Tab-separated table of C-alpha atoms and ligand atoms in Angstrom:
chain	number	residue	atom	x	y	z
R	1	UNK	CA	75.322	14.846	42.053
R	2	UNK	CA	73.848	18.038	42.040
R	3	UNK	CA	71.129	20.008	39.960
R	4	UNK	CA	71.569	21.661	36.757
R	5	UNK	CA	70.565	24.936	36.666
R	6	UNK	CA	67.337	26.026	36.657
R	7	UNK	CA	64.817	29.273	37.506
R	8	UNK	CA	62.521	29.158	40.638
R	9	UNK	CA	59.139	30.729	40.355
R	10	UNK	CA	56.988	30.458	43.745
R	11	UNK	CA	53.312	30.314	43.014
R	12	UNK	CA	50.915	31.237	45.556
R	13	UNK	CA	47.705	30.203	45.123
R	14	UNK	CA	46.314	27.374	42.206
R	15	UNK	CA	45.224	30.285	39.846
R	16	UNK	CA	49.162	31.273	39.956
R	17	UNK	CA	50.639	28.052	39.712
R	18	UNK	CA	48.105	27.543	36.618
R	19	UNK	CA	49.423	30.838	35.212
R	20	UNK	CA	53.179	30.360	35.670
R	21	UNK	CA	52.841	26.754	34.071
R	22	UNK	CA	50.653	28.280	31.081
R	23	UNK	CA	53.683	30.816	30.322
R	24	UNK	CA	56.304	28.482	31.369
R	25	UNK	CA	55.907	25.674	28.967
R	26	UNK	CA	57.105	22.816	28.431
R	27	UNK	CA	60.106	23.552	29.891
R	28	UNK	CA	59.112	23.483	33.424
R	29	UNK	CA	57.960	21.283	36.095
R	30	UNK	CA	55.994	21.662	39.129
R	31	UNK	CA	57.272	21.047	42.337
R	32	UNK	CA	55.016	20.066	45.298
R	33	UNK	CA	56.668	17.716	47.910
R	34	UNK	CA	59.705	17.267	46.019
R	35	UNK	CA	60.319	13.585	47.568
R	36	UNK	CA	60.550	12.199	44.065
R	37	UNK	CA	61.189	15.546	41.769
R	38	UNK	CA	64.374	16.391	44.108
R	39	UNK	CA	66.064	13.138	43.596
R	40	UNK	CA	65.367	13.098	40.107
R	41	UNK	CA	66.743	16.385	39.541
R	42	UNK	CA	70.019	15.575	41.720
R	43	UNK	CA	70.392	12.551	39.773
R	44	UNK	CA	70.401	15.064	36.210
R	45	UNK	CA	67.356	12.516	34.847
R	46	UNK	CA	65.268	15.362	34.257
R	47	UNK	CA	66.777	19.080	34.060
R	48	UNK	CA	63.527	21.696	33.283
R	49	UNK	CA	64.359	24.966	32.894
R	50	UNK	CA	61.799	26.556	35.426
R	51	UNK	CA	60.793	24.910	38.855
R	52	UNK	CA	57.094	26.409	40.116
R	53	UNK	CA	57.254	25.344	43.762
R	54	UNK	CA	53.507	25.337	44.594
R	55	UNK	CA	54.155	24.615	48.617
R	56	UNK	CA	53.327	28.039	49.102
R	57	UNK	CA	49.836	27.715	47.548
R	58	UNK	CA	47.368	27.032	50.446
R	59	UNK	CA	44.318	26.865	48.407
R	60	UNK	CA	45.623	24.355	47.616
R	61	UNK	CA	46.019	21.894	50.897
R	62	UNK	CA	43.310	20.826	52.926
R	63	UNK	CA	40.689	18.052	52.892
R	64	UNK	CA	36.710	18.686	52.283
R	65	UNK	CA	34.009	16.680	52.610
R	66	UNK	CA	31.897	17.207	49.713
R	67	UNK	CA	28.548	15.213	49.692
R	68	UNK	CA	29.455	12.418	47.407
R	69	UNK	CA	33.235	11.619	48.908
R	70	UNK	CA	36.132	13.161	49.637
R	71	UNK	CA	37.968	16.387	47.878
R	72	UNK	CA	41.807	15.903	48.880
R	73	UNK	CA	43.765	19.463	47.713
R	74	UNK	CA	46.693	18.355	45.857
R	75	UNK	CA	49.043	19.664	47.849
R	76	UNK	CA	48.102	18.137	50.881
R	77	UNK	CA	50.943	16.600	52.706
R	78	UNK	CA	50.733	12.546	53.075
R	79	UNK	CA	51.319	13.192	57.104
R	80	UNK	CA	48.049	15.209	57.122
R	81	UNK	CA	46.274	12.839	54.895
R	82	UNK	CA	47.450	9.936	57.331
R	83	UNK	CA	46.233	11.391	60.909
R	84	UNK	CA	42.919	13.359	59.083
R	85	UNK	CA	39.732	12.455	60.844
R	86	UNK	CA	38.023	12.729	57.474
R	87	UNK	CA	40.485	10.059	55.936
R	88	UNK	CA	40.144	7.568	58.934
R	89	UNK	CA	36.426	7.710	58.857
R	90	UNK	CA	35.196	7.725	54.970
R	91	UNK	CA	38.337	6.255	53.058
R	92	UNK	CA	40.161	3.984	56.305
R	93	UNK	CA	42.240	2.235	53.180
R	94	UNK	CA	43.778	5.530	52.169
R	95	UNK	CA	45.072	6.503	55.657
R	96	UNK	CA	46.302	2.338	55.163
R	97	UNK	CA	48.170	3.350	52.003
R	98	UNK	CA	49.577	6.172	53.528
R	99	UNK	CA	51.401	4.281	55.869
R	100	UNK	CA	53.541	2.373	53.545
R	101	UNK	CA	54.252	5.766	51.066
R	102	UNK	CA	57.854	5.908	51.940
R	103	UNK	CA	58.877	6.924	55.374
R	104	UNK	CA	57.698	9.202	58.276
R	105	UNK	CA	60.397	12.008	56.909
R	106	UNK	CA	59.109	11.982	53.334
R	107	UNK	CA	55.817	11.994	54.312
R	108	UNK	CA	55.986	15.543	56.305
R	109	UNK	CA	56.820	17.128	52.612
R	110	UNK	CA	55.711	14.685	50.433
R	111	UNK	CA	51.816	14.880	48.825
R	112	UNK	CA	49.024	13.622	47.659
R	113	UNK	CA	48.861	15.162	44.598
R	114	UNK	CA	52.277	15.071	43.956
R	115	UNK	CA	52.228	11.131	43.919
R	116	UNK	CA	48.963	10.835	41.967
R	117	UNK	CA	50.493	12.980	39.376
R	118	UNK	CA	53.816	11.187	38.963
R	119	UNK	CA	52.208	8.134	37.901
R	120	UNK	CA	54.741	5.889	38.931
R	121	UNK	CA	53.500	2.251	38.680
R	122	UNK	CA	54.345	0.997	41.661
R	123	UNK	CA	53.054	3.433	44.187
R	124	UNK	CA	50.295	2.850	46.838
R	125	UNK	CA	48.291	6.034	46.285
R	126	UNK	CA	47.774	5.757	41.904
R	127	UNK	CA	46.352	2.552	43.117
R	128	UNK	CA	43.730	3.587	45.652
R	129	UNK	CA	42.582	5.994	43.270
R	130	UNK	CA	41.686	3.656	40.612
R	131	UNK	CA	40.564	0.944	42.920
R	132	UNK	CA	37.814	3.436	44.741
R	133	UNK	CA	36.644	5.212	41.506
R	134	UNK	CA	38.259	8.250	41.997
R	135	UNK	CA	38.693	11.426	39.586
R	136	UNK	CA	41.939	13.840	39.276
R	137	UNK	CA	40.738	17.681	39.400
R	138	UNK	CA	43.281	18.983	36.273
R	139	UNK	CA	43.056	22.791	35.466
R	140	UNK	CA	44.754	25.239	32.702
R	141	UNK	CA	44.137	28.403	31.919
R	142	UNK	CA	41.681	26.908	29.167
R	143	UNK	CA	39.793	25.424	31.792
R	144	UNK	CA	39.348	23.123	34.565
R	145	UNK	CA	38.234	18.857	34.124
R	146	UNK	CA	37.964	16.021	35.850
R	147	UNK	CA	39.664	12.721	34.484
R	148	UNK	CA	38.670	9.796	36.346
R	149	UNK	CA	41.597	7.547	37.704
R	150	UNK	CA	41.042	4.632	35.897
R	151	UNK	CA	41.971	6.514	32.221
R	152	UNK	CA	44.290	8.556	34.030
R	153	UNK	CA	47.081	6.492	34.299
R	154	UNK	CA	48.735	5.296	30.369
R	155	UNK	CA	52.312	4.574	30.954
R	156	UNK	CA	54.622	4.664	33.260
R	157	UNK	CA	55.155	8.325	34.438
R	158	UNK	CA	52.691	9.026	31.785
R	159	UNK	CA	49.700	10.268	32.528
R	160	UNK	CA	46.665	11.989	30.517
R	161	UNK	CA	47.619	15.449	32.401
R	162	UNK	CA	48.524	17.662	29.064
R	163	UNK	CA	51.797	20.009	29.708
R	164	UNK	CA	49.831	22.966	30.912
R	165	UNK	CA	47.780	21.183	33.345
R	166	UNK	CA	48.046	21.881	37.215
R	167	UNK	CA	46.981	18.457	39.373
R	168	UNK	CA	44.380	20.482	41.658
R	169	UNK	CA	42.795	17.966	43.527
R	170	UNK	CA	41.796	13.904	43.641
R	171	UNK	CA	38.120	13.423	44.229
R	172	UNK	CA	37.214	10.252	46.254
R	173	UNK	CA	34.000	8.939	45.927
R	174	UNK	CA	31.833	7.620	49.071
R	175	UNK	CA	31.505	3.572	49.497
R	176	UNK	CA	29.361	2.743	52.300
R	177	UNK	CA	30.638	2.892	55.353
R	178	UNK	CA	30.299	-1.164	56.098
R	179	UNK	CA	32.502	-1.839	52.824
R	180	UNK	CA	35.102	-4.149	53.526
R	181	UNK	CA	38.681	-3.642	52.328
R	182	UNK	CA	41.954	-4.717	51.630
R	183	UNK	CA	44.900	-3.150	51.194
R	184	UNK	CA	48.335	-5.029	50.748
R	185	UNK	CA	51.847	-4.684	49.451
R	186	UNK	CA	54.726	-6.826	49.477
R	187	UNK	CA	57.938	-5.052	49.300
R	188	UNK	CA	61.627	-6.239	50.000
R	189	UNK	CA	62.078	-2.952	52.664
R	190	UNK	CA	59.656	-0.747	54.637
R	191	UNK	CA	58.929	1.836	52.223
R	192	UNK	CA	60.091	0.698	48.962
R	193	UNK	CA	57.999	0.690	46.177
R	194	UNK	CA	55.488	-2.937	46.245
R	195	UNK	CA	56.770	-6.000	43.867
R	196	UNK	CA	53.059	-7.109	44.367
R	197	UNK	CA	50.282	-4.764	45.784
R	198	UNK	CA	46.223	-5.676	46.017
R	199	UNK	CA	43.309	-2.873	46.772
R	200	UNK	CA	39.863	-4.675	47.155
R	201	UNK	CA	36.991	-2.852	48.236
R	202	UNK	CA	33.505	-4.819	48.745
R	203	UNK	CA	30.359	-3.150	49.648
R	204	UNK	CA	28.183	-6.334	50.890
R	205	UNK	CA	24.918	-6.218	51.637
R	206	UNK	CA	23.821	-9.155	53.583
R	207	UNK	CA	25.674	-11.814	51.267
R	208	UNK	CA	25.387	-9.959	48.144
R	209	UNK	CA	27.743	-8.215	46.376
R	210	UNK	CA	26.171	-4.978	45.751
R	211	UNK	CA	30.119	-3.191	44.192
R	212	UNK	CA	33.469	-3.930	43.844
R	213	UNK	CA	36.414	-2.073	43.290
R	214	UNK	CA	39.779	-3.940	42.868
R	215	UNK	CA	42.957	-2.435	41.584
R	216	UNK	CA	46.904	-4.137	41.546
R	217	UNK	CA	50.101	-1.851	41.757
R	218	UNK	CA	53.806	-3.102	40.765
R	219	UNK	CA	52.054	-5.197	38.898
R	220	UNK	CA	52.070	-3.608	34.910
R	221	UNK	CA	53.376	-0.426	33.176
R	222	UNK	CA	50.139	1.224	35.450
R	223	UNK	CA	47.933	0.365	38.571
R	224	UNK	CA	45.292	-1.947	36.924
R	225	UNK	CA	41.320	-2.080	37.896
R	226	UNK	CA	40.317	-5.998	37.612
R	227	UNK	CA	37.278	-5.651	35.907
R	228	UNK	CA	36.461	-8.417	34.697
R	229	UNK	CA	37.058	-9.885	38.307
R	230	UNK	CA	34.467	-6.868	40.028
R	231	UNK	CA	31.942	-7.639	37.049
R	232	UNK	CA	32.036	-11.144	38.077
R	233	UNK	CA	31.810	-9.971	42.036
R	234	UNK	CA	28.827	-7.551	41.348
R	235	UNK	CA	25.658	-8.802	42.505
R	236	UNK	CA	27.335	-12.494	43.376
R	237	UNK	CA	26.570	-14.288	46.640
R	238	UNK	CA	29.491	-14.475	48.588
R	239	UNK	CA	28.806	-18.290	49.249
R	240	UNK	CA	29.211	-18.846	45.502
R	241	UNK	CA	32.795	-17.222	44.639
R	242	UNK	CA	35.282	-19.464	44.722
R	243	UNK	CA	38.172	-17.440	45.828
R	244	UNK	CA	40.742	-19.351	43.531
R	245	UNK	CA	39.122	-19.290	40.513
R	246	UNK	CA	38.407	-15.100	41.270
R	247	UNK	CA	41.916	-14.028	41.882
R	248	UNK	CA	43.100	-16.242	38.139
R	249	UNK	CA	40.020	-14.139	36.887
R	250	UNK	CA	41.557	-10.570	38.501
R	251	UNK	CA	45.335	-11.909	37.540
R	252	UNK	CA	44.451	-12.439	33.724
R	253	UNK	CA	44.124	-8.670	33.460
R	254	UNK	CA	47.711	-8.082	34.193
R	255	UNK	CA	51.146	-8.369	32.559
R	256	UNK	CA	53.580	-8.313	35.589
R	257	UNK	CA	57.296	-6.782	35.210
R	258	UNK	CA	60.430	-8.713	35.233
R	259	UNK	CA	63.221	-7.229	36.552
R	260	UNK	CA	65.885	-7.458	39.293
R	261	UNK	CA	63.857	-7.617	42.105
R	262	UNK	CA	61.481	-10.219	41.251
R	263	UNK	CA	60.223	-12.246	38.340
R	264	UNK	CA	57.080	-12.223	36.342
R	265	UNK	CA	56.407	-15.644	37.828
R	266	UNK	CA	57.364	-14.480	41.011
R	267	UNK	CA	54.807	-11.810	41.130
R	268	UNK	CA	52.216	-13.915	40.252
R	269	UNK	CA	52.188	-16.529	42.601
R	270	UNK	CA	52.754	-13.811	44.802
R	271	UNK	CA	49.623	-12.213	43.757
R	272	UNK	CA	47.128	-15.175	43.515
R	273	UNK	CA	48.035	-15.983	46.908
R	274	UNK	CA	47.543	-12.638	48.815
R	275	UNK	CA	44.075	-12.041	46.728
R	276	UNK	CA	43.196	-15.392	47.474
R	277	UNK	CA	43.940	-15.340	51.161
R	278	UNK	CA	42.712	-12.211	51.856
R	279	UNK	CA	39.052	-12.494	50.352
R	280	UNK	CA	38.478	-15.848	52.015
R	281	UNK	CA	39.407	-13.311	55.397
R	282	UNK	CA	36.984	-10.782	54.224
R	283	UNK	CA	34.556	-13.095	53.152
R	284	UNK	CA	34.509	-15.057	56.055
R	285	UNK	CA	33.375	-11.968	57.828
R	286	UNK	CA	30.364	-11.794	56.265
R	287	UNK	CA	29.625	-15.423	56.688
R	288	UNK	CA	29.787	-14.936	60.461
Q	1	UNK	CA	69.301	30.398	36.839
Q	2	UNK	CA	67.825	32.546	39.303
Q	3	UNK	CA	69.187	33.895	42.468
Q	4	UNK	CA	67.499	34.152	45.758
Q	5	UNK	CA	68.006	35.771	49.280
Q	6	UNK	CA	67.101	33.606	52.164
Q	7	UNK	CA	66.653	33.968	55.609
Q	8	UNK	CA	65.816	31.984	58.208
Q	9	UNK	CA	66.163	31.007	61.942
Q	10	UNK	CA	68.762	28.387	62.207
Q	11	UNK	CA	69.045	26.848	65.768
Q	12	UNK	CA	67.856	30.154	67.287
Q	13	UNK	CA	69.885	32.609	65.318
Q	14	UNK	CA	68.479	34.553	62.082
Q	15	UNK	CA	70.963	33.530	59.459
Q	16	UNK	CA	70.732	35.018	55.479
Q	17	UNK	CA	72.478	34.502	52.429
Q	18	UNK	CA	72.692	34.635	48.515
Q	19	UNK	CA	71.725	30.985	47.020
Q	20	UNK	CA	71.067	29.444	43.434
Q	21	UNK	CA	67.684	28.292	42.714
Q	22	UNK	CA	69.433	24.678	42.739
Q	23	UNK	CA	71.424	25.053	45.820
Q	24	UNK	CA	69.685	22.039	48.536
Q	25	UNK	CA	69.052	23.175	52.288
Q	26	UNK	CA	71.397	20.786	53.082
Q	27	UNK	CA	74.255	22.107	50.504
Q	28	UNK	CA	73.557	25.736	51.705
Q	29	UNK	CA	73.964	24.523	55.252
Q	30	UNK	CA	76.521	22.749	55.100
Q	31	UNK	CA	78.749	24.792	52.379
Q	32	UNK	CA	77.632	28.319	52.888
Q	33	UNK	CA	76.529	28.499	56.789
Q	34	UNK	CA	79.046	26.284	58.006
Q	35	UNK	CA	76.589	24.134	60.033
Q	36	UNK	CA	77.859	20.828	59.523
Q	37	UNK	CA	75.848	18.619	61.610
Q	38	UNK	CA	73.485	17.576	58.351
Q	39	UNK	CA	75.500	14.868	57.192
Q	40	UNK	CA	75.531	14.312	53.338
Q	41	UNK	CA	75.050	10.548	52.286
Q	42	UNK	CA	72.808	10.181	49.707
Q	43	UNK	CA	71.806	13.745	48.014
Q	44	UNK	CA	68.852	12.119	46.824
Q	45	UNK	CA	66.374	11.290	49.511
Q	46	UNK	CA	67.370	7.542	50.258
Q	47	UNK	CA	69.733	7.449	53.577
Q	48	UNK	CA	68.395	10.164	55.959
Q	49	UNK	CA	71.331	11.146	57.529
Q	50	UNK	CA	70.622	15.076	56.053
Q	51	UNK	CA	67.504	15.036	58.487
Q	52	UNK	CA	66.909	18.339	59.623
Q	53	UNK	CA	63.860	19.954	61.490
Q	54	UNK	CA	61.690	22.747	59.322
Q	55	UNK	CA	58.800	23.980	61.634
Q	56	UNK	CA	59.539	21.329	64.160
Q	57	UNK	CA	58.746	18.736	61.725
Q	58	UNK	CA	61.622	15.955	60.583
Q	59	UNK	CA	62.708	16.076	56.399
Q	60	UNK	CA	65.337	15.515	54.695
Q	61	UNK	CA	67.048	18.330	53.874
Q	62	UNK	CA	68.722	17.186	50.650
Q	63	UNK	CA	65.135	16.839	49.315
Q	64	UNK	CA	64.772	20.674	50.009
Q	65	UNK	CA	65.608	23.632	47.977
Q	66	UNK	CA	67.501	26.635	50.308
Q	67	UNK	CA	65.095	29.435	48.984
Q	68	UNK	CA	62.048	27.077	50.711
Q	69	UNK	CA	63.409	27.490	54.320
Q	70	UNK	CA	62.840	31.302	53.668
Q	71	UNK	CA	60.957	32.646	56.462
Q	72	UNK	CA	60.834	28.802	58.456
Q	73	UNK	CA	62.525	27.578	61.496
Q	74	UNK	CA	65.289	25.171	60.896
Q	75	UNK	CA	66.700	22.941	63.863
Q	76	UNK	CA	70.071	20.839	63.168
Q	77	UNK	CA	71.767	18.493	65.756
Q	78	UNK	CA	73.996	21.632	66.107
Q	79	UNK	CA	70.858	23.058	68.730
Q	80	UNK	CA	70.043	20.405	70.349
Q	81	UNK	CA	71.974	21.157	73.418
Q	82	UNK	CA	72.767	24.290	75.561
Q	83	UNK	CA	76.387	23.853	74.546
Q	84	UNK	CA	79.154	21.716	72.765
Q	85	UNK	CA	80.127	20.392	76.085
Q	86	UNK	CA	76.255	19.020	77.200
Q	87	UNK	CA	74.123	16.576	75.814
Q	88	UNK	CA	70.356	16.569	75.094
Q	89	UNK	CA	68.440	14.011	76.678
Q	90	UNK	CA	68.162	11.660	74.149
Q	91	UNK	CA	72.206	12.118	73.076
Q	92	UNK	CA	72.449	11.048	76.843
Q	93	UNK	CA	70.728	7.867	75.880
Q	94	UNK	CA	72.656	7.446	72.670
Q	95	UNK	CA	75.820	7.414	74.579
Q	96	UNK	CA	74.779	5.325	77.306
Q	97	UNK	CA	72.935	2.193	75.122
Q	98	UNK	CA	76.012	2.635	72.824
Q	99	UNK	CA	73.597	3.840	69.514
Q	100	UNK	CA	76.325	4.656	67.315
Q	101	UNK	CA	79.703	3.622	65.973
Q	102	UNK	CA	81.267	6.133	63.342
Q	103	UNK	CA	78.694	8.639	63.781
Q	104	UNK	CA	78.185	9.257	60.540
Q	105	UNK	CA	74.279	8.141	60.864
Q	106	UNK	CA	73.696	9.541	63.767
Q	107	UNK	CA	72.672	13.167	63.682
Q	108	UNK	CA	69.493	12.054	61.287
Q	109	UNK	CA	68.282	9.273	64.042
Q	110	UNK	CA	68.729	12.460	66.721
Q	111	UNK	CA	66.711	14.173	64.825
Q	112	UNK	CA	63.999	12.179	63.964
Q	113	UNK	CA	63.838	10.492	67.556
Q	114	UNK	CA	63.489	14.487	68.766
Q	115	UNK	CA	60.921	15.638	66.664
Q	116	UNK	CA	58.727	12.079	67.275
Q	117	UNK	CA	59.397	12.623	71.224
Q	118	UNK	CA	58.111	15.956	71.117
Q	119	UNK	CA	55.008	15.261	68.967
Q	120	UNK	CA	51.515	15.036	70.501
Q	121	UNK	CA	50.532	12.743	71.031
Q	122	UNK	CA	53.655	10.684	72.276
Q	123	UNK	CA	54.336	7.791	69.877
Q	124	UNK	CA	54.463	4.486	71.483
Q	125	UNK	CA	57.941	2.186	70.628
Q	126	UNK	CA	56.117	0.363	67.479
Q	127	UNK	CA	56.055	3.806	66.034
Q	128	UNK	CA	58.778	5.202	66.932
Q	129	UNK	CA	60.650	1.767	65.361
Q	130	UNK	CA	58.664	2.204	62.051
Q	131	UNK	CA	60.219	6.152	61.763
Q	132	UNK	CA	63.292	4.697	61.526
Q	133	UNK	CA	63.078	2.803	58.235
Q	134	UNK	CA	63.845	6.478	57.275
Q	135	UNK	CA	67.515	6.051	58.134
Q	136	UNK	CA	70.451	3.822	56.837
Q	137	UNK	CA	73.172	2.881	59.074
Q	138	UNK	CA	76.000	1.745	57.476
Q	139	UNK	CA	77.540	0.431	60.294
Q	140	UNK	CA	74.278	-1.633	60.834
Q	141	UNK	CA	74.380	-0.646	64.386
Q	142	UNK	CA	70.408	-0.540	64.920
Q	143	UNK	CA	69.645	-2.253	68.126
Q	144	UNK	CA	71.651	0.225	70.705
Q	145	UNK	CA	68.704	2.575	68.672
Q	146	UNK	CA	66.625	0.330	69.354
Q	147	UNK	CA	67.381	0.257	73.053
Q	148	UNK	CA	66.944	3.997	72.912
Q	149	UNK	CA	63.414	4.345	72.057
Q	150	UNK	CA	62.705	1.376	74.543
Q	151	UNK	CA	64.444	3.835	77.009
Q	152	UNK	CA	62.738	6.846	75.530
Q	153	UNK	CA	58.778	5.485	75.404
Q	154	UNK	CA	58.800	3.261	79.051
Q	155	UNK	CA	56.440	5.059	80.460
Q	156	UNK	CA	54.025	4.235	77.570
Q	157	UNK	CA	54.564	0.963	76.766
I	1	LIG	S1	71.650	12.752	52.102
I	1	LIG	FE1	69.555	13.239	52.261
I	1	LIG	S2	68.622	11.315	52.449
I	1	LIG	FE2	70.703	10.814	52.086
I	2	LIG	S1	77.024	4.536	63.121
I	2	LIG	FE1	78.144	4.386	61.296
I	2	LIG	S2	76.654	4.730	59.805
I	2	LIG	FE2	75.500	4.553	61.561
């Protein structure tokens, strides 16, 4: 299949892209990477009328380190994110998800932003996002905000960005450099989409549990923070979770899919186990 | 529908041209240039065997709009070699661990396998292996490949 018509507007530079989107409308979409957008648009499932590539827009790209975390441009590519020495030392799980966001040739185009913005339920990086606290720089020409990740995300492919909004950046905040984490997906193929994935984070001092951030993916219509599971963490001794009864807690939030590749059930048992299994390993850590 | 001029250095030679907004690198190579080497499988980012090389780097060219290679360096199976009747080094190994069966796969594999062999620093095998979940073969013929990059990374094992 190929692409309905459409009109290609280059923007370089964020203000531009803002711009251009402003007058376009509602008619048009942004493209960054294009790994998903492309497909979509071969497929005719989505046919705007204006494309605004923003791969020319440098300002863009690039990856700062801000004081309180991490600023990743939105048009970074996910093969920069993955080998940054910024990533690997303050945010080691995101360079982790990066790894298993589709495949070493969709990587070299395909971005940060570009993922966090799509919203698709499934995906590695929505997840990391809301696990870690993180905040989506959105700007318009009425202005620029920050929505943080965790009210971000409403449907699938939906996403509180309004029509006019540009994705500038995601904003990761710091967690101590001694936090233990966990990321984990099972999918069917190397870079599919996860039936089941877990982020944990755990910032322990000594045996306490001083924060925890815990998100699922492939898991509900969005990635979903287990709150009730990192209320029950924060400020715990490790000695007294019992792993079992804490991955039921962090499962109750969570309404997993049915579909052809694996049942509701499925993804369940699926999940309880890996959550289970792999606190006991970070856990144990600590207790050595 | 807007229309663009392009140009851009295909395998070592400045080529230009007329394209639609919609028209894919791989379309415009294929169709308009005449460089068929970019094999159309998919069109929508899922087999790999449109892999191309833009600024050295390996993407799928049916995942690429025509009026984006403006100005970039594009690299097809097509240059890999001084001539139609050599080989590159690694199409020497293809042809001696047997790597292919129709073909059709095969110039995507090339040109992942030559943009990971040139990168710095060399991938080990592991690596290598894991680039290749990029490309289907329908012919399933994935160990001779796999006997390639064992060839390719022995010195860094
Ligand atoms: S034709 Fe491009 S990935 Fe299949
Ligand atoms: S050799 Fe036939 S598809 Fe790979």
């Amino acid at each position: 299949m190929k692409a309905a018509p459409f009109d290609y507007l280059e923007a370089g530079s964020a203000d531009e892209a803002v711009c251009l989107l402003g007058e376009a409308g509602s008619d048009a979409a942004v493209l960054a990477g294009g790994q998903t957008l492309m497909p979509l648009l071969a497929l005719r499932m989505t046919s705007p009328t204006v494309l605004i590539d923003i791969n020319p827009a440098d300002d863009m790209a690039g990856i700062t380190h801000t004081g309180h975390g991490l600023r990743i441009g939105a048009r970074t590519r996910q093969a920069d994110a993955l080998h940054d020495p910024f990533v690997a030392r303050h945010l080691p799980i995101l360079g982790e998800a990066l790894g298993h966001v589709g495949h070493y040739q969709t990587r070299a185009r395909g971005t940060v932003g570009g993922s966090i913005a799509l919203g698709e339920p499934a995906a590695e990086q929505p997840a990391v996002a809301v696990a870690l606290g993180a905040s989506i720089e959105l700007r318009s020409t009425r202005g620029t905000r920050q929505v943080p990740a965790r009210e971000f995300y409403l449907a699938p492919y939906a996403t509180a960005r309004a029509e006019d909004e540009v994705v500038i950046a995601i904003h990761f905040p710091a967690w101590p450099a001694a936090s233990r984490a966990v990321f984990q997906e099972v999918a069917r193929r190397r870079g599919d989409f996860a039936l089941v994935g877990l982020v944990m984070l755990l910032d322990v001092q000594d045996t306490r549990v001083e924060r925890a951030g815990i998100a699922w993916f492939g898991m509900g219509p969005t990635p979903v923070a287990a709150t009730t599971a990192e209320q029950a963490l924060t400020g715990a001794t490790i000695a007294d979770i019992d792993p079992r009864e804490l991955a039921q807690l962090a499962l109750a939030q969570v309404e997993p899919p049915e579909d052809l590749h694996a049942s509701a059930h499925y993804r369940r048992t699926v999940a309880a186990r890996i959550f289970e299994r792999r606190f006991r390993t970070l856990t144990e850590k600590v207790a050595a | 529908m807007s229309l663009h001029f392009v140009e851009f250095e295909l395998n070592g030679c400045q080529i230009d041209g007329m394209v639609e907004a919609r028209r894919t690198l791989l379309d415009f190579l294929r169709c308009d240039v005449g460089c068929t080497g970019p094999h159309a499988g998919c069109e929508h980012g899922v087999c790999g065997a449109c892999t191309v090389l833009v600024e050295g780097q390996a993407v799928r060219s049916c995942l690429m709009l025509a009026v984006q290679a403006n100005g970039k360096t594009v690299e097809t199976v097509e240059g890999l070699s001084g001539g139609p009747k050599e080989l590159h080094p690694i199409q020497q190994l293809f042809r001696e661990e047997f790597a292919l069966q129709c073909g059709f796969c095969t110039p995507g594999f090339l040109m992942t396998l030559v943009a990971l062999d040139r990168s710095e620093p060399r991938p080990n095998a592991a690596e290598m292996r894991e680039a290749l979940s990029g490309h289907l073969c329908r012919c399933t013929g994935y160990q001779g490949v796999l006997r390639v990059i064992d060839r390719l990374t022995e010195d860094r094992k």
